[in-house]
Coordinates of C-alpha atoms in Angstrom, one line a residue:
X25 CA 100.1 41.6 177.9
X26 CA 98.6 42.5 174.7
X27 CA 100.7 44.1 171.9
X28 CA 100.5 44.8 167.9
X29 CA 104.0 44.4 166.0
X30 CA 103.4 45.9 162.9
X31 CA 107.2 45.9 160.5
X32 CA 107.1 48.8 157.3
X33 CA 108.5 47.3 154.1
X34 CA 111.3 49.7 154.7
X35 CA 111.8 49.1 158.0
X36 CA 115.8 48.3 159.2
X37 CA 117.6 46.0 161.6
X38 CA 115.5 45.0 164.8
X39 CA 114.7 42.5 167.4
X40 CA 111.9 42.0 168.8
X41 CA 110.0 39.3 171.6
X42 CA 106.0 39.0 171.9
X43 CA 105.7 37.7 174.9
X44 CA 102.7 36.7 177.1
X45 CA 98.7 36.4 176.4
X46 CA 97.1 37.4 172.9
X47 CA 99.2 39.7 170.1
X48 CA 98.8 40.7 166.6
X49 CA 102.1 40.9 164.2
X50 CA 102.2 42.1 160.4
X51 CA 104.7 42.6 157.9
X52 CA 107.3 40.7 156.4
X53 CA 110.6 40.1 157.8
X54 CA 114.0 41.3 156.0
X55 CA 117.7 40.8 156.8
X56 CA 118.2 41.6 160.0
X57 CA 115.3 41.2 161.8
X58 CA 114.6 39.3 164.0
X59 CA 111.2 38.0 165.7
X60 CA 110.3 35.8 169.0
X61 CA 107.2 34.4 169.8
X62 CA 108.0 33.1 173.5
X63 CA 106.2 31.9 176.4
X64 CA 107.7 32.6 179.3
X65 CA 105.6 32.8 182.1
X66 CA 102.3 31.6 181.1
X67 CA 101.1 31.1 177.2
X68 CA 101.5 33.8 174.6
X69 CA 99.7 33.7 171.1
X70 CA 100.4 35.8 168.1
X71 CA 98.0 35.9 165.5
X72 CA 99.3 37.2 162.5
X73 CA 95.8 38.7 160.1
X74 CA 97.4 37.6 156.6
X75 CA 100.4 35.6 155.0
X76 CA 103.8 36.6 155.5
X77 CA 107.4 36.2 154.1
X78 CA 110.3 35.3 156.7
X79 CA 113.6 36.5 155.0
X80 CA 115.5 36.6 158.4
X81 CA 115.1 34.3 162.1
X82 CA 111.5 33.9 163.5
X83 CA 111.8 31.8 166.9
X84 CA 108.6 30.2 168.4
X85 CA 109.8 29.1 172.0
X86 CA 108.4 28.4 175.6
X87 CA 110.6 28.7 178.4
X88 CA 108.0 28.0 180.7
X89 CA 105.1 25.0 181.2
X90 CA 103.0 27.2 178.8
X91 CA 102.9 27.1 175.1
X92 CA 104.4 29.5 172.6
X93 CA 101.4 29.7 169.4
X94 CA 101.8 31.3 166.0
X95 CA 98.7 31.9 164.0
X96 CA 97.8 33.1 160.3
X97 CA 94.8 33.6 159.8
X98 CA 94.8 34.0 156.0
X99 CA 97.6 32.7 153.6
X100 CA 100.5 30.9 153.9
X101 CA 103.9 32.0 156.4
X102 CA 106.4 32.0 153.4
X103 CA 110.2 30.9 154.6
X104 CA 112.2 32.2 152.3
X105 CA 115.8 30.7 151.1
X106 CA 117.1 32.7 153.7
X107 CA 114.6 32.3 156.3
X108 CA 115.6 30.5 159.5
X109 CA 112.3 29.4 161.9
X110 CA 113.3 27.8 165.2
X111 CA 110.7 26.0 167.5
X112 CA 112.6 25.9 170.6
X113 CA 112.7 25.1 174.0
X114 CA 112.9 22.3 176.5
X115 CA 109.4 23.1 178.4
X116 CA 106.0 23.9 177.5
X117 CA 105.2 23.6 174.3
X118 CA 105.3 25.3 170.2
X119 CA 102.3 25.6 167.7
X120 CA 102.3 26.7 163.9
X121 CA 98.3 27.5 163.1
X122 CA 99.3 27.9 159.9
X123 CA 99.8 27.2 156.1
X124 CA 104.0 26.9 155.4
X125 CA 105.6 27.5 153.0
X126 CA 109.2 26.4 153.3
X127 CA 112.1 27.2 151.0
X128 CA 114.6 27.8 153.6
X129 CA 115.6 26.2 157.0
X130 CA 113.1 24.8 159.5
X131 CA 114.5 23.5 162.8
X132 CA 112.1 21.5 165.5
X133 CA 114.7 21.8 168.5
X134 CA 111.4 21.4 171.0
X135 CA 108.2 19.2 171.2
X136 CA 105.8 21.3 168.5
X137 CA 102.6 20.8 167.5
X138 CA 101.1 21.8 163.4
X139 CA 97.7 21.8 165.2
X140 CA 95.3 23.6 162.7
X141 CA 92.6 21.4 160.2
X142 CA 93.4 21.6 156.7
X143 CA 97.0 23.4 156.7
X144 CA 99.0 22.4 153.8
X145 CA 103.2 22.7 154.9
X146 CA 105.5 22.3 151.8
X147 CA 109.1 21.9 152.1
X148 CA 111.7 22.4 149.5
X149 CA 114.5 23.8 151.4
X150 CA 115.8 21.8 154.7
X151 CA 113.5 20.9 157.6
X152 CA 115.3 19.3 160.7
X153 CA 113.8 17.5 163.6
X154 CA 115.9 17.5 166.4
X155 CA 116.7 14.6 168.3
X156 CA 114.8 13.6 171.0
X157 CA 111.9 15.9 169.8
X158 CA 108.4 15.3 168.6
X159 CA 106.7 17.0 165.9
X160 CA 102.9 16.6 166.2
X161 CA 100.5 17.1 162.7
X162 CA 97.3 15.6 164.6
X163 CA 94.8 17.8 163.1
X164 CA 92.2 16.0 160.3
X165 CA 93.4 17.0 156.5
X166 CA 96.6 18.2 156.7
X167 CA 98.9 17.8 154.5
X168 CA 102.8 17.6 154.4
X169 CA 104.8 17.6 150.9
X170 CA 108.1 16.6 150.6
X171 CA 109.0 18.9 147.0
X172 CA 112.5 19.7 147.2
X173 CA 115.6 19.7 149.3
X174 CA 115.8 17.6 152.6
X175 CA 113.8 16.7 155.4
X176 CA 116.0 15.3 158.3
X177 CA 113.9 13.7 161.2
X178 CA 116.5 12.7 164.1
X179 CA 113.2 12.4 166.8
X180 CA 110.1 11.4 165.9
X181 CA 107.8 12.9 163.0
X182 CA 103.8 11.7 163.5
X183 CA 101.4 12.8 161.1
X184 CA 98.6 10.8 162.3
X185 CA 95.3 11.9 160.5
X186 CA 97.4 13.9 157.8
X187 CA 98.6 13.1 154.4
X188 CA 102.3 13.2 153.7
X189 CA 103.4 13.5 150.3
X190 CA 107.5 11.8 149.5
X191 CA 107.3 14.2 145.9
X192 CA 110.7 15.2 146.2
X193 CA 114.2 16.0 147.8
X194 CA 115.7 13.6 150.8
X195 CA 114.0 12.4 153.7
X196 CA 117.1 11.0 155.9
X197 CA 116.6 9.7 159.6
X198 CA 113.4 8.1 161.2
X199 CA 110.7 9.5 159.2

């Protein structure tokens, strides 16, 4: 299935699931509403042209064997305060292609992969790994920094082949 998701800046309340092969998505997300990138019977990316700011619940999951992938081509995926991005699911897999920008609440609840050379993720608001879980930065110069706030890793964290920066904030757990 191949779908555009295009969200007005005046846009209201809404949910809404991309699902399945290649899709495009633009806009930013406000109060409200609500986006999922899932992979539920086979893979699904979503490939989103420019940057974007998340001021409500973006969920990347797989419910299947095949992975759930995010991409931006261009400028950062801006979480903002109130921006809640889950990477769930217990099969298959989650990918960010992307820069991040995180001021709000990241939650790795399912194995994910930061699988793009060169992205840059910034965290100053709170960024959990789950127990249990693996998150994955194996592409060549990235770069994670630790500003602000906390970064909680109950599973396993593995930048192999990335930089991570401690400029900040809390890490608490098994980093």
């Amino acid at each position: 299935t191949t779908s555009t998701l295009n969200i007005g800046p005046s846009a209201g309340s809404g949910a809404f699931v991309q699902r399945g092969g290649s899709s495009t998505y633009s806009g930013d997300l406000q109060a409200g509403q609500l986006l999922t990138v899932r992979a539920d019977s086979g893979n699904t990316v979503v490939t989103a042209a420019s940057g974007f700011s998340n001021n409500s619940t973006l969920t990347i999951e797989s419910t299947s064997t095949g992975f759930a992938q995010l991409v931006v081509d261009a400028g950062p995926l801006m979480n903002q305060p109130a921006g809640i991005i889950n990477f769930d699911g217990a099969t298959g897999n989650r990918l960010l292609l992307a820069d991040l920008d995180n001021a709000g609440t990241v939650n790795i609840n399912g194995d994910t992969n930061f699988n793009r050379l060169g992205d840059t993720f910034t965290n100053t608001g709170t960024f959990n790994v789950a127990s249990d879980v693996t998150l994955l930065m194996q592409a060549t110069s990235q770069i994670f920094n630790q500003d602000a706030g906390t970064l909680d890793v109950q599973g396993t964290f593995d930048p192999s082949s990335s930089t991570f920066n401690f400029n900040g904030g809390t890490v608490t757990g098994n980093p």
